[in-house]
Each structure stands twice: as C-alpha cells, then as structure tokens.
Short mmCIF file of C-alpha atoms and ligand atoms in Angstrom, two decimals:
data_model
loop_
_atom_site.label_atom_id
_atom_site.label_comp_id
_atom_site.label_asym_id
_atom_site.label_seq_id
_atom_site.Cartn_x
_atom_site.Cartn_y
_atom_site.Cartn_z
CA MET N 1 -50.66 14.07 -18.28
CA ALA N 2 -46.88 14.33 -18.24
CA THR N 3 -45.02 12.28 -15.68
CA ASN N 4 -41.73 13.07 -14.10
CA THR N 5 -39.24 11.06 -12.18
CA ALA N 6 -37.31 13.95 -10.70
CA ASN N 7 -34.89 12.82 -8.00
CA GLY N 8 -36.13 9.28 -8.32
CA GLU N 9 -39.69 9.80 -7.00
CA HIS N 10 -42.75 10.27 -9.15
CA GLN N 11 -44.04 13.86 -8.72
CA THR N 12 -46.89 13.73 -11.23
CA THR N 13 -49.22 16.64 -10.62
CA THR N 14 -52.94 16.03 -10.09
CA LYS N 15 -53.79 19.38 -11.68
CA PRO N 16 -55.01 19.32 -15.31
CA PRO N 17 -53.15 21.70 -17.63
CA PRO N 18 -54.92 25.01 -18.38
CA LEU N 19 -57.18 24.87 -21.47
CA PRO N 20 -55.78 26.43 -24.66
CA SER N 21 -57.86 28.86 -26.74
CA PRO N 22 -61.32 27.44 -27.73
CA LEU N 23 -60.27 28.05 -31.33
CA ARG N 24 -57.93 25.09 -30.95
CA PHE N 25 -60.94 22.79 -30.57
CA SER N 26 -62.72 24.00 -33.68
CA LYS N 27 -63.06 21.07 -36.05
CA PHE N 28 -62.74 23.42 -39.02
CA PHE N 29 -59.71 25.31 -37.73
CA GLN N 30 -56.68 23.79 -39.47
CA SER N 31 -54.16 25.54 -37.30
CA ASN N 32 -50.41 25.41 -37.35
CA MET N 33 -48.46 24.69 -34.21
CA ARG N 34 -47.47 28.14 -32.93
CA ILE N 35 -44.04 27.90 -31.33
CA LEU N 36 -42.26 30.65 -29.39
CA VAL N 37 -38.46 30.36 -29.15
CA THR N 38 -37.03 32.84 -26.67
CA GLY N 39 -33.33 33.37 -27.35
CA GLY N 40 -33.91 32.06 -30.86
CA ALA N 41 -31.38 34.48 -32.39
CA GLY N 42 -28.60 32.75 -30.45
CA PHE N 43 -26.31 29.81 -31.16
CA ILE N 44 -28.52 26.85 -30.18
CA GLY N 45 -31.78 28.77 -30.70
CA SER N 46 -31.12 29.58 -34.36
CA HIS N 47 -30.32 25.94 -35.14
CA LEU N 48 -33.53 24.95 -33.30
CA VAL N 49 -35.49 27.44 -35.44
CA ASP N 50 -33.97 25.91 -38.60
CA LYS N 51 -35.16 22.45 -37.53
CA LEU N 52 -38.65 23.59 -36.44
CA MET N 53 -39.19 25.49 -39.70
CA GLU N 54 -38.57 22.30 -41.70
CA ASN N 55 -42.05 21.19 -40.51
CA GLU N 56 -44.65 23.05 -42.58
CA LYS N 57 -47.18 22.69 -39.76
CA ASN N 58 -45.05 24.94 -37.54
CA GLU N 59 -45.25 28.71 -37.16
CA VAL N 60 -42.18 30.00 -35.29
CA ILE N 61 -41.94 33.26 -33.35
CA VAL N 62 -38.55 34.33 -31.97
CA ALA N 63 -38.28 36.78 -29.07
CA ASP N 64 -34.74 37.98 -28.50
CA ASN N 65 -32.99 41.11 -27.10
CA TYR N 66 -29.81 40.49 -29.17
CA PHE N 67 -27.59 40.64 -26.07
CA THR N 68 -25.52 37.75 -27.42
CA GLY N 69 -27.59 36.66 -30.42
CA SER N 70 -27.88 38.18 -33.87
CA LYS N 71 -30.50 38.64 -36.58
CA ASP N 72 -27.82 37.32 -38.92
CA ASN N 73 -28.36 33.85 -37.44
CA LEU N 74 -31.99 33.98 -38.66
CA LYS N 75 -31.56 35.87 -41.94
CA LYS N 76 -32.83 33.01 -44.07
CA TRP N 77 -36.21 33.07 -42.26
CA ILE N 78 -36.89 36.82 -42.05
CA GLY N 79 -39.92 37.55 -44.27
CA HIS N 80 -41.02 33.89 -44.40
CA PRO N 81 -44.84 33.64 -43.92
CA ARG N 82 -44.50 31.12 -41.07
CA PHE N 83 -41.79 33.11 -39.21
CA GLU N 84 -41.84 36.21 -36.98
CA LEU N 85 -38.95 37.93 -35.16
CA ILE N 86 -39.65 40.17 -32.16
CA ARG N 87 -37.03 42.30 -30.38
CA HIS N 88 -38.08 41.60 -26.81
CA ASP N 89 -36.41 41.23 -23.43
CA VAL N 90 -37.98 38.37 -21.46
CA THR N 91 -37.60 40.33 -18.21
CA GLU N 92 -40.66 42.15 -19.55
CA PRO N 93 -43.99 40.25 -19.96
CA LEU N 94 -44.93 39.03 -23.44
CA LEU N 95 -48.57 38.56 -24.49
CA ILE N 96 -48.87 36.33 -27.55
CA GLU N 97 -50.97 33.25 -28.39
CA VAL N 98 -48.73 30.19 -28.69
CA ASP N 99 -48.93 26.44 -28.20
CA GLN N 100 -45.32 25.66 -27.27
CA ILE N 101 -42.52 27.73 -25.69
CA TYR N 102 -38.84 26.81 -26.03
CA HIS N 103 -37.34 29.09 -23.40
CA LEU N 104 -33.66 29.52 -24.30
CA ALA N 105 -33.20 33.24 -23.55
CA CYS N 106 -30.11 33.57 -21.35
CA PRO N 107 -26.47 34.41 -22.16
CA ALA N 108 -24.60 31.08 -22.15
CA SER N 109 -20.98 32.17 -22.31
CA PRO N 110 -19.45 32.72 -18.86
CA ILE N 111 -17.82 35.95 -20.10
CA PHE N 112 -21.24 37.32 -21.03
CA TYR N 113 -23.23 36.06 -18.10
CA LYS N 114 -20.57 37.41 -15.70
CA TYR N 115 -20.56 40.78 -17.52
CA ASN N 116 -23.86 41.79 -15.87
CA PRO N 117 -24.67 39.22 -13.16
CA VAL N 118 -27.78 41.05 -11.93
CA LYS N 119 -29.25 41.04 -15.45
CA THR N 120 -28.32 37.35 -15.83
CA ILE N 121 -30.21 36.33 -12.70
CA LYS N 122 -33.15 38.60 -13.65
CA THR N 123 -33.28 36.89 -17.04
CA ASN N 124 -33.26 33.46 -15.41
CA VAL N 125 -35.76 34.28 -12.65
CA ILE N 126 -38.04 37.06 -13.93
CA GLY N 127 -37.68 35.91 -17.53
CA THR N 128 -38.71 32.36 -16.64
CA LEU N 129 -41.55 33.68 -14.45
CA ASN N 130 -42.82 35.73 -17.42
CA MET N 131 -42.65 32.73 -19.73
CA LEU N 132 -44.45 30.51 -17.20
CA GLY N 133 -47.11 33.21 -16.82
CA LEU N 134 -47.55 33.21 -20.59
CA ALA N 135 -47.74 29.39 -20.65
CA LYS N 136 -50.43 29.49 -17.94
CA ARG N 137 -52.38 32.21 -19.75
CA VAL N 138 -52.49 30.52 -23.14
CA GLY N 139 -52.22 26.84 -22.11
CA ALA N 140 -48.83 26.33 -23.76
CA ARG N 141 -46.29 23.56 -23.08
CA ILE N 142 -42.96 25.10 -21.99
CA LEU N 143 -39.41 23.72 -22.25
CA LEU N 144 -36.56 25.27 -20.24
CA THR N 145 -32.97 24.94 -21.43
CA SER N 146 -31.32 24.43 -18.08
CA THR N 147 -27.68 23.49 -17.77
CA SER N 148 -25.08 21.09 -16.40
CA GLU N 149 -24.02 24.05 -14.26
CA VAL N 150 -26.87 23.17 -11.88
CA TYR N 151 -24.51 20.42 -10.68
CA GLY N 152 -21.86 23.07 -9.93
CA ASP N 153 -18.40 21.57 -9.26
CA PRO N 154 -19.79 18.04 -9.13
CA LEU N 155 -18.69 15.57 -6.45
CA VAL N 156 -20.61 12.81 -8.26
CA HIS N 157 -19.21 11.81 -11.66
CA PRO N 158 -20.70 11.30 -14.18
CA GLN N 159 -23.69 13.41 -13.20
CA PRO N 160 -27.15 11.75 -13.07
CA GLU N 161 -30.30 13.90 -12.87
CA SER N 162 -30.86 12.68 -9.28
CA TYR N 163 -27.65 14.46 -8.14
CA TRP N 164 -28.51 17.69 -6.27
CA GLY N 165 -25.19 19.35 -7.07
CA ASN N 166 -22.41 21.24 -5.35
CA VAL N 167 -23.01 24.93 -6.11
CA ASN N 168 -21.53 28.11 -4.61
CA PRO N 169 -24.54 30.37 -3.83
CA ILE N 170 -22.49 33.59 -3.73
CA GLY N 171 -19.76 33.10 -6.34
CA VAL N 172 -19.16 34.90 -9.64
CA ARG N 173 -20.94 32.09 -11.52
CA SER N 174 -23.92 31.96 -9.13
CA CYS N 175 -25.98 34.40 -11.23
CA TYR N 176 -26.09 31.66 -13.86
CA ASP N 177 -25.81 28.44 -11.83
CA GLU N 178 -28.32 29.46 -9.14
CA GLY N 179 -30.39 31.41 -11.67
CA LYS N 180 -30.94 28.23 -13.66
CA ARG N 181 -31.64 26.26 -10.47
CA VAL N 182 -34.36 28.78 -9.52
CA ALA N 183 -35.72 28.58 -13.06
CA GLU N 184 -36.06 24.79 -12.64
CA THR N 185 -37.75 25.31 -9.27
CA LEU N 186 -40.25 27.74 -10.83
CA MET N 187 -40.96 25.29 -13.64
CA PHE N 188 -41.82 22.51 -11.19
CA ASP N 189 -43.84 24.84 -8.92
CA TYR N 190 -45.99 25.98 -11.87
CA HIS N 191 -46.34 22.33 -12.86
CA ARG N 192 -47.47 21.21 -9.41
CA GLN N 193 -49.55 24.28 -8.57
CA HIS N 194 -51.13 25.07 -11.95
CA GLY N 195 -50.72 21.88 -13.98
CA ILE N 196 -48.51 23.62 -16.57
CA GLU N 197 -46.96 21.15 -19.00
CA ILE N 198 -43.21 21.54 -18.42
CA ARG N 199 -40.09 20.03 -19.97
CA ILE N 200 -36.60 20.59 -18.52
CA ALA N 201 -33.39 19.88 -20.47
CA ARG N 202 -30.07 20.02 -18.63
CA ILE N 203 -27.80 20.93 -21.52
CA PHE N 204 -24.11 20.06 -21.34
CA ASN N 205 -21.37 21.93 -23.26
CA THR N 206 -22.56 22.35 -26.84
CA TYR N 207 -20.53 23.53 -29.84
CA GLY N 208 -20.95 24.06 -33.56
CA PRO N 209 -21.34 26.67 -36.31
CA ARG N 210 -22.78 30.07 -35.34
CA MET N 211 -21.12 30.19 -31.93
CA ASN N 212 -19.93 33.76 -31.36
CA ILE N 213 -16.31 33.71 -32.54
CA ASP N 214 -15.09 35.76 -29.56
CA ASP N 215 -17.59 34.67 -26.93
CA GLY N 216 -14.87 33.23 -24.79
CA ARG N 217 -16.03 29.64 -24.59
CA VAL N 218 -13.32 27.04 -24.92
CA VAL N 219 -14.22 25.42 -28.25
CA SER N 220 -14.85 28.73 -30.03
CA ASN N 221 -11.69 30.19 -28.46
CA PHE N 222 -9.44 27.30 -29.50
CA ILE N 223 -10.77 27.16 -33.07
CA ALA N 224 -10.51 30.95 -33.56
CA GLN N 225 -6.99 30.93 -32.07
CA ALA N 226 -5.88 28.02 -34.26
CA ILE N 227 -7.23 29.73 -37.38
CA ARG N 228 -5.58 33.05 -36.41
CA ASP N 229 -2.23 31.36 -35.56
CA GLU N 230 -2.56 32.50 -31.94
CA PRO N 231 -1.54 30.28 -28.97
CA LEU N 232 -4.34 28.07 -27.65
CA THR N 233 -5.06 29.45 -24.17
CA VAL N 234 -5.50 26.48 -21.82
CA GLN N 235 -6.80 27.73 -18.48
CA LEU N 236 -5.12 26.09 -15.48
CA PRO N 237 -4.95 23.32 -14.39
CA GLY N 238 -5.74 22.03 -17.91
CA THR N 239 -6.73 18.67 -16.45
CA GLN N 240 -10.30 19.83 -15.85
CA THR N 241 -12.76 17.97 -18.05
CA ARG N 242 -15.80 18.78 -20.14
CA SER N 243 -18.00 16.69 -22.47
CA PHE N 244 -18.92 18.29 -25.80
CA CYS N 245 -22.17 17.82 -27.74
CA TYR N 246 -22.52 18.91 -31.36
CA VAL N 247 -25.38 21.36 -31.92
CA SER N 248 -27.45 19.21 -34.31
CA ASP N 249 -27.52 16.40 -31.73
CA MET N 250 -28.58 18.94 -29.10
CA VAL N 251 -31.45 20.28 -31.21
CA ASP N 252 -32.68 16.73 -31.88
CA GLY N 253 -32.70 16.06 -28.15
CA LEU N 254 -34.60 19.25 -27.31
CA ILE N 255 -37.35 18.52 -29.84
CA ARG N 256 -37.70 14.91 -28.64
CA LEU N 257 -38.06 16.19 -25.07
CA MET N 258 -40.70 18.78 -26.04
CA GLU N 259 -42.68 16.24 -28.10
CA GLY N 260 -42.37 13.47 -25.50
CA GLU N 261 -44.35 12.87 -22.33
CA ASN N 262 -41.66 13.32 -19.67
CA THR N 263 -41.15 16.55 -17.72
CA GLY N 264 -37.47 15.86 -17.04
CA PRO N 265 -35.08 17.12 -15.88
CA ILE N 266 -33.18 15.11 -18.47
CA ASN N 267 -29.44 15.48 -19.20
CA ILE N 268 -28.77 16.15 -22.89
CA GLY N 269 -25.08 15.98 -23.74
CA ASN N 270 -22.31 13.85 -25.18
CA PRO N 271 -20.62 11.59 -22.59
CA GLY N 272 -17.32 11.85 -24.50
CA GLU N 273 -15.15 13.48 -21.78
CA PHE N 274 -11.89 15.34 -22.47
CA THR N 275 -9.44 17.41 -20.44
CA MET N 276 -8.83 20.92 -21.76
CA LEU N 277 -5.30 19.89 -22.67
CA GLU N 278 -6.66 16.95 -24.69
CA LEU N 279 -9.08 19.32 -26.43
CA ALA N 280 -6.24 21.71 -27.25
CA GLU N 281 -4.11 18.85 -28.63
CA THR N 282 -7.05 17.70 -30.80
CA VAL N 283 -7.67 21.22 -32.17
CA LYS N 284 -3.92 21.56 -32.85
CA GLU N 285 -3.84 18.23 -34.70
CA LEU N 286 -6.99 18.83 -36.75
CA ILE N 287 -6.72 22.55 -37.50
CA ASN N 288 -3.17 23.91 -37.07
CA PRO N 289 -0.28 21.58 -36.11
CA GLU N 290 2.08 24.58 -35.82
CA VAL N 291 0.06 26.41 -33.18
CA GLU N 292 1.43 26.77 -29.64
CA ILE N 293 -0.40 25.74 -26.47
CA LYS N 294 -0.12 28.28 -23.62
CA MET N 295 -1.22 27.79 -19.99
CA VAL N 296 -3.10 30.80 -18.60
CA ASP N 297 -4.92 31.64 -15.35
CA ASN N 298 -8.44 30.40 -14.79
CA THR N 299 -11.44 32.12 -13.17
CA PRO N 300 -13.01 31.35 -9.76
CA ASP N 301 -15.31 28.34 -9.23
CA ASP N 302 -14.48 26.68 -12.55
CA PRO N 303 -15.89 23.13 -12.34
CA ARG N 304 -13.10 20.52 -12.37
CA GLN N 305 -15.07 17.77 -14.11
CA ARG N 306 -18.28 17.37 -16.08
CA LYS N 307 -19.79 14.38 -17.88
CA PRO N 308 -23.50 13.62 -18.37
CA ASP N 309 -25.10 10.34 -17.40
CA ILE N 310 -27.50 10.09 -20.38
CA THR N 311 -29.33 6.92 -19.33
CA LYS N 312 -32.65 8.82 -19.02
CA ALA N 313 -32.25 10.50 -22.43
CA LYS N 314 -31.63 7.10 -23.99
CA GLU N 315 -34.48 5.33 -22.20
CA LEU N 316 -37.13 8.09 -22.12
CA LEU N 317 -36.34 9.99 -25.34
CA GLY N 318 -34.68 7.29 -27.42
CA TRP N 319 -31.90 9.85 -27.92
CA GLU N 320 -28.15 9.70 -27.91
CA PRO N 321 -25.58 11.90 -29.63
CA LYS N 322 -24.26 10.79 -33.02
CA ILE N 323 -21.48 13.28 -33.81
CA LYS N 324 -18.08 12.73 -32.22
CA LEU N 325 -15.84 15.66 -31.29
CA ARG N 326 -13.31 14.82 -34.05
CA ASP N 327 -16.13 14.96 -36.62
CA GLY N 328 -17.80 18.08 -35.23
CA LEU N 329 -14.73 20.28 -34.89
CA PRO N 330 -14.01 20.43 -38.66
CA LEU N 331 -17.61 21.51 -39.31
CA MET N 332 -17.13 24.38 -36.86
CA GLU N 333 -13.72 25.22 -38.35
CA GLU N 334 -15.34 25.56 -41.80
CA ASP N 335 -17.94 27.98 -40.41
CA PHE N 336 -15.30 30.05 -38.56
CA ARG N 337 -12.97 30.19 -41.60
CA HIS N 338 -15.88 31.40 -43.74
CA ARG N 339 -16.86 34.09 -41.21
CA LEU N 340 -13.24 35.17 -40.57
CA GLY N 341 -12.31 35.04 -44.26
CA VAL N 342 -9.27 32.86 -43.54
CA ALA N 343 -8.76 29.98 -45.97
CA LYS N 344 -7.17 26.70 -44.87
CA LYS N 345 -3.42 26.57 -45.62
CA LYS N 346 -2.64 24.15 -48.45
N1 LIG U 1 -24.21 26.36 -25.45
C1 LIG U 1 -24.02 25.66 -24.35
O1 LIG U 1 -22.98 25.01 -24.16
C2 LIG U 1 -25.09 25.62 -23.30
C3 LIG U 1 -24.92 24.75 -22.24
C4 LIG U 1 -25.89 24.69 -21.25
C5 LIG U 1 -27.04 25.47 -21.34
N2 LIG U 1 -27.19 26.30 -22.40
C6 LIG U 1 -28.41 27.11 -22.45
O2 LIG U 1 -28.98 27.06 -23.74
C7 LIG U 1 -29.57 28.33 -24.06
C8 LIG U 1 -28.98 28.85 -25.36
O3 LIG U 1 -27.60 28.91 -25.20
P1 LIG U 1 -26.66 29.41 -26.43
O4 LIG U 1 -25.38 28.65 -26.32
O5 LIG U 1 -27.45 29.39 -27.68
O6 LIG U 1 -26.35 30.89 -25.99
P2 LIG U 1 -26.46 32.27 -26.79
O7 LIG U 1 -25.89 33.29 -25.87
O8 LIG U 1 -25.92 32.12 -28.15
O9 LIG U 1 -28.04 32.45 -26.95
C9 LIG U 1 -28.82 33.05 -25.95
C10 LIG U 1 -29.84 33.95 -26.67
O10 LIG U 1 -30.69 34.55 -25.70
C11 LIG U 1 -30.76 35.95 -25.96
N3 LIG U 1 -31.03 36.62 -24.68
C12 LIG U 1 -30.20 36.73 -23.62
N4 LIG U 1 -30.82 37.40 -22.62
C13 LIG U 1 -32.07 37.72 -23.07
C14 LIG U 1 -33.18 38.40 -22.51
N5 LIG U 1 -33.13 38.92 -21.29
N6 LIG U 1 -34.30 38.54 -23.28
C15 LIG U 1 -34.34 38.03 -24.53
N7 LIG U 1 -33.32 37.37 -25.12
C16 LIG U 1 -32.21 37.22 -24.38
C17 LIG U 1 -29.42 36.30 -26.55
O11 LIG U 1 -29.45 37.51 -27.29
C18 LIG U 1 -29.17 35.09 -27.44
O12 LIG U 1 -29.75 35.23 -28.70
C19 LIG U 1 -29.30 29.23 -22.85
O13 LIG U 1 -30.44 29.19 -22.00
C20 LIG U 1 -28.13 28.56 -22.17
O14 LIG U 1 -28.12 28.81 -20.77
C21 LIG U 1 -26.25 26.41 -23.37
O1 LIG U 2 -9.92 29.89 -23.67
C1 LIG U 2 -10.35 29.08 -22.83
C2 LIG U 2 -11.69 29.10 -22.36
C3 LIG U 2 -12.09 28.18 -21.42
N1 LIG U 2 -11.20 27.25 -20.96
C4 LIG U 2 -11.64 26.24 -19.99
O2 LIG U 2 -12.58 25.41 -20.66
C5 LIG U 2 -13.55 24.93 -19.76
C6 LIG U 2 -14.92 25.25 -20.34
O3 LIG U 2 -15.12 26.62 -20.25
P1 LIG U 2 -16.28 27.35 -21.14
O4 LIG U 2 -16.20 28.78 -20.85
O5 LIG U 2 -16.20 26.90 -22.54
O6 LIG U 2 -17.63 26.75 -20.63
P2 LIG U 2 -18.14 26.27 -19.20
O7 LIG U 2 -17.97 24.80 -19.17
O8 LIG U 2 -17.53 27.08 -18.14
O9 LIG U 2 -19.70 26.66 -19.36
C7 LIG U 2 -20.34 26.10 -20.50
O10 LIG U 2 -20.96 24.91 -20.09
C8 LIG U 2 -22.07 25.10 -19.23
C9 LIG U 2 -23.08 26.01 -19.87
O11 LIG U 2 -24.24 26.22 -19.09
C10 LIG U 2 -22.49 27.29 -20.23
O12 LIG U 2 -23.49 28.03 -20.92
C11 LIG U 2 -21.34 27.03 -21.14
O13 LIG U 2 -20.72 28.23 -21.46
C12 LIG U 2 -13.28 25.62 -18.43
O14 LIG U 2 -12.58 24.72 -17.60
C13 LIG U 2 -12.36 26.78 -18.79
O15 LIG U 2 -11.46 27.09 -17.73
C14 LIG U 2 -9.90 27.20 -21.43
O16 LIG U 2 -9.11 26.34 -21.01
N2 LIG U 2 -9.50 28.12 -22.34
#
C-alpha cells in the first residue's frame, strides 16, 4: 500500500486498491506492462515514451489531441508492435485496459495554456477526472505531472512540498495553476475514497530537445533567438529566477516515482537557480556572443522566484538531476539548429 507524507502528516488510505483484470493473475499469462501516456506526443511525454519503450516488457499507448504535441515526436515508434498512438482528447472518457497511466496531457507553455483558459482548466479537471475514472475501472496506478506553479508566486524559497503556495485564483494563469491544484486534489480524493494508487510529481521548469521552437517558453525562445540572430527578449524585471531541469533527468525522476512506493507530491527539478538575465548571458556566451539582449514587458502574475527543495526526491526516490544548464543548453541548440536548418557559424 503506497504511503504519502503530504504536508508532513501521513495520509495513508485504509482502502485497498481496486483489483486489476483477473487475467493479470493467470499464472500462464505472460503479460507486458500496459502503459498509457496521455500527452505522450508532447515534449516531456515523447522522451518518456522513448525511455519506457527501451524495456521490452512494456507496451505503450499514447493518447494525445495534438494541441501542442506532434506525431513527429513519436515517428520512430509508429508501427512498432509494442506501441499504439490514439488521437484522443482527455476531456472525453477513454476506455482501455492498462496497468499504469502517466497523465501528462495539458499544454505546458503559458502562451498555449492562456490561449484557451477554459479548455486548459477542463483538461486539468475533467481530463484528470476521466483518467482517475479509468484507473478505478481497470485498477491502474496513475501518475500526475503537476507543476511548480501550484506554489504560485512563492513566499517560501526554495519551495518544499509542504508549502501550500501563494496562488491568484482569478488571474490569467489560474486556469493552469488552479487547474493543476484541483487535479492534485482529485488524485488524493480518489486515493482516500477508492484506494487508487496515485503518484504526484511537481515538475519544475524543464528544457531539452523537442520543445516547440516557438512555444514561447524562455529557454526555447532564447535559443531560437540566438540561432536566428534576433535579440534575446528578457521580460522585466529580468531578476526573476527559475531553476531548469534537463529532460532526461526529468524522465528518470518520473519513472522512479511511478515505480516507487510513495504517492508524493514530490518536487522533481534542478535546484540550480538563475535570473532571466543570467540565463540570457549564458545563452549569449554559449550560442551567439554577438546577439543583443533586449528588455521587454512581462505578463501578469509572473512568479518572481522559483527553486525546488528536492530533499524528498533524493531521500524517497534516490533521484537528483545530473545535467547542468551549461551542459544541457548545447544539446538543445543542436536539436534546434537541425530543425531550423541553421548551421553553427565557424
Ligand atoms: N515542461 C515544463 O517545464 C513543465 C513544467 C511543469 C509541469 N509540466 C507538465 O508536464 C506535462 C508535459 O509538459 P510538456 O512540457 O511536455 O508540454 P507539451 O505541451 O509539449 O505536452 C503536452 C501534451 O499534451 C497534449 N494535450 C494537451 N491537451 C490535451 C487534451 N485535452 N487531450 C489530450 N492531449 C492533450 C498536447 O498535444 C501535448 O502533446 C504537462 O502536464 C505540463 O503541465 C511541464
Ligand atoms: O522570451 C521570454 C519568455 C519568458 N521569459 C521569462 O522567463 C520566465 C519563465 O517563463 P516561461 O514561460 O519559460 O515558463 P514559466 O516559468 O512561466 O512556466 C513554466 O514553468 C512552470 C510550468 O508548469 C510551465 O508549464 C512552464 O511553462 C518568466 O519569468 C518569463 O517572464 C523571458 O524573460 N523571456
């Protein structure tokens, strides 16, 4: 039975998890682990699929509506006997037999989640309800990719999982911030009420190859701008901080959480904290020393600081990030140059 230490108290449920299909108990049935990845055509999801497919005991099913993801991210698996790709919007129920659910379906870039806020909160609330209903029906373990945004504009720094956050309930980011908070609430309510095996990851800013080049997030923006010889657009005040985790470290953390015995929530991120000006200077130094840095306006409710306390990830998952920002950025530059067809200047 999974245990959790949410907010410092033990909230282990007394309810047993629902039984999976009787076929799973057949001593002759050599089954694969059937894993659903919602949002698997996206940035983190497609890297997660790559890692899961390395294990020949895994069958992976991706459900994605391609709002921000792309089949291109999964092209090497399409047609593989252990892989299936379904065009599906998680705001509609999904009836399939699976053993694990990695629930990543949600636009992550603020530009995209603010584009249709009602759809974003539907995806987070109704989408998570549908996935929890599926988990209950088939007896699957379910992992939610929550976010550091549940801490809002944090007044506690760095952020431990016991911090309840400082979130605007009616702002332009609330569709995402509050949507993810409700998703976490639903996860714990299904855990306590129905014994569902849940895992909650609070993901901090993640970067790497396959990010949408023009999705508006800071690392993808700065790298694309540096490659295109465009000014790096630092949004005011420029002293706000973020902590950046390379995607392969993130995927390793998610799998350890799913395979472990702790419900979370557990922060998964790199505690290396930088201001946006420091990030711009690093991109300039590593990718294009000639590029300008330009200060531009910011958007409402932008958090002023963010840094994960990863004590729980270290102690409960035996996980910590390995790739430093200065080592990860060139890997992302290589991917962007390839996709943009812009070679590095000699
Ligand atoms: N990348 C980060 O820095 C970061 C940080 C914190 C949390 N997260 C979370 O991790 C998950 C993946 O993020 P990402 O960076 O890969 O983003 P992404 O936008 O690349 O991937 C999200 C995927 O979900 C799909 N999707 C969106 N709405 C859907 C819906 N209603 N039905 C089905 N599919 C839908 C998109 O098409 C896309 O493939 C998200 O839940 C996000 O909130 C990401
Ligand atoms: O071009 C840019 C873009 C962004 N920024 C700044 O960079 C910082 C990070 O902004 P991003 O849009 O990359 O990402 P955010 O930190 O707002 O959200 C990110 O982390 C939390 C996750 O849940 C979200 O999915 C992810 O997008 C902000 O302070 C923003 O103002 C710039 O300075 N220039």
